[in-house]
PDB file of C-alpha atoms in Angstrom:
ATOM      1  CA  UNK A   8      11.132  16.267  29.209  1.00 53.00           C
ATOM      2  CA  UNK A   9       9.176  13.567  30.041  1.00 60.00           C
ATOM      3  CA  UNK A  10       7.732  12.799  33.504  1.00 65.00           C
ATOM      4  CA  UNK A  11       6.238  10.197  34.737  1.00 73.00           C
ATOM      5  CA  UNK A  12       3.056   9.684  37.166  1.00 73.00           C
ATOM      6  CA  UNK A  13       4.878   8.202  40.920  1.00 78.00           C
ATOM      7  CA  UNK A  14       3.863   4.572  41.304  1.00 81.00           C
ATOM      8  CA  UNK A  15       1.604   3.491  44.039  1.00 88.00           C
ATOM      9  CA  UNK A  16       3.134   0.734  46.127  1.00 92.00           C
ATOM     10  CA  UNK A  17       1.204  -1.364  47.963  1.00 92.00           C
ATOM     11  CA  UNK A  18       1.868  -1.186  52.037  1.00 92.00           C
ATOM     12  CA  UNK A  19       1.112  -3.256  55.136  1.00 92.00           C
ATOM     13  CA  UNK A  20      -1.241   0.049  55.674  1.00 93.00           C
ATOM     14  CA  UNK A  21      -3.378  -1.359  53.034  1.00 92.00           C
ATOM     15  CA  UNK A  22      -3.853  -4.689  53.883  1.00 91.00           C
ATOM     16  CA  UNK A  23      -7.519  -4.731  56.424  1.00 89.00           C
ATOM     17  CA  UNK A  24      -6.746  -6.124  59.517  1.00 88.00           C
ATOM     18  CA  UNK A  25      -9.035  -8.871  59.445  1.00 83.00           C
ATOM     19  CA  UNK A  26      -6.642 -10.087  56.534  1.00 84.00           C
ATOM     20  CA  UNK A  27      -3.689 -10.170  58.887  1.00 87.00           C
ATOM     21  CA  UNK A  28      -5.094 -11.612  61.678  1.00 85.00           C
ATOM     22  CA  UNK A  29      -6.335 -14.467  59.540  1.00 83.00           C
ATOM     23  CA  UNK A  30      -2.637 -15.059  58.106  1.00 87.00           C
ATOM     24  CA  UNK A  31      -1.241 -18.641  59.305  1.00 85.00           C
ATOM     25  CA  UNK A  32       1.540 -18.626  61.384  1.00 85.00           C
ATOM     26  CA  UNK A  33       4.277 -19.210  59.075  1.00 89.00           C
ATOM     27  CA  UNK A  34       3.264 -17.000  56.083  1.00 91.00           C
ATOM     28  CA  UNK A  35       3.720 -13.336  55.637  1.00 93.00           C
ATOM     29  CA  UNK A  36       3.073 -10.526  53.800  1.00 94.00           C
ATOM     30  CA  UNK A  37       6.314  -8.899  51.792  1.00 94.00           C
ATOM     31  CA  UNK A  38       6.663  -7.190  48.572  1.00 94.00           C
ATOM     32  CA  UNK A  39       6.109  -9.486  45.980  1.00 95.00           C
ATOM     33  CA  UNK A  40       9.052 -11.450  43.542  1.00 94.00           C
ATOM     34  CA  UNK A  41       6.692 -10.259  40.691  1.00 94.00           C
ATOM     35  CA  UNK A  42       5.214  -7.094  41.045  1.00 93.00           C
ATOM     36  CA  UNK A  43       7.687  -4.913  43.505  1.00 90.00           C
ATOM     37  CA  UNK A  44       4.957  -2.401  43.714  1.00 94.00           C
ATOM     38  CA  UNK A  45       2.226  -5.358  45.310  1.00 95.00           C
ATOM     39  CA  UNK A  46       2.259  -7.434  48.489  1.00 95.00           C
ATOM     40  CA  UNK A  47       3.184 -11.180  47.799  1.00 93.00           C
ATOM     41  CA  UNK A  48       2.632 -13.550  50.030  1.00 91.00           C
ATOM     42  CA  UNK A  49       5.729 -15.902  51.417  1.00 95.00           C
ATOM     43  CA  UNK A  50       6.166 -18.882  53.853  1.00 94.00           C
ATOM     44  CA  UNK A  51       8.685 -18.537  55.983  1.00 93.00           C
ATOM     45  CA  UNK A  52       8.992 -22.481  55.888  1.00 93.00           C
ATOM     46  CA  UNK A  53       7.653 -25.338  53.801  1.00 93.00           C
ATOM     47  CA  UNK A  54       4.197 -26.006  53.656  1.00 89.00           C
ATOM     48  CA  UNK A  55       3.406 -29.833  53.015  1.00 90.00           C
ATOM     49  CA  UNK A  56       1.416 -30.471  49.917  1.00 91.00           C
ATOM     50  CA  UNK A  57      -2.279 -30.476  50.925  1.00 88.00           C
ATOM     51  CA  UNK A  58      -2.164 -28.490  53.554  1.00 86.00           C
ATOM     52  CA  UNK A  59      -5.429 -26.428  54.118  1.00 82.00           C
ATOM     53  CA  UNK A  60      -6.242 -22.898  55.439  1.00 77.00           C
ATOM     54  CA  UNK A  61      -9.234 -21.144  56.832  1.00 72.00           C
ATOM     55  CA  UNK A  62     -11.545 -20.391  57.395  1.00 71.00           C
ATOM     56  CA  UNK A  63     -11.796 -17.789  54.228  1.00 70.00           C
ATOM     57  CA  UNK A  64     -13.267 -14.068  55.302  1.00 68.00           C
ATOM     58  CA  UNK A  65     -13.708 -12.233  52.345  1.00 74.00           C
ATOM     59  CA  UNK A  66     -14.431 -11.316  49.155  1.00 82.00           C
ATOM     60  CA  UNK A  67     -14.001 -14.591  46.368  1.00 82.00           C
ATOM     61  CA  UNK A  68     -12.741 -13.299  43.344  1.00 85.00           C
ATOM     62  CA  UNK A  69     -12.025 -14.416  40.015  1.00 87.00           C
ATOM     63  CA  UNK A  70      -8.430 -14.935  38.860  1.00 86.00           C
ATOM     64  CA  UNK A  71      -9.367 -12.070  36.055  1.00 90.00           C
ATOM     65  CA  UNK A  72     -10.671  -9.990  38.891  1.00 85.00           C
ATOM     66  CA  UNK A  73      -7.247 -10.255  41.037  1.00 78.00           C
TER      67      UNK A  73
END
């Protein structure tokens, strides 16, 4: 038989706090529409086109890096 490796899933517990403290008001962190093992992130209403967020703390990485 055949077994296979448990898969990781990404948790709240993972996230560093500064990254939740920094979230906007109206967006949070669930598991994502794509990847059910990853965090995505979700409004919980509409954002108007334009709208800007910040300041970034962090890392910049990439899109091959994420």
């Amino acid at each position: 038989s055949t077994s296979e490796a448990p898969v990781a899933v990404e948790t709240l517990d993972d996230v560093p706090e500064h990254v939740l403290r920094g979230l906007p008001e109206d967006v949070r962190l669930f598991p994502s529409a794509v990847d059910k093992t990853r965090l995505g992130v979700w409004a919980t209403k509409s954002i108007l086109k334009g709208k800007k967020f910040g300041p970034f703390v962090g890392d910049k990485k990439k899109r091959s890096q994420v």
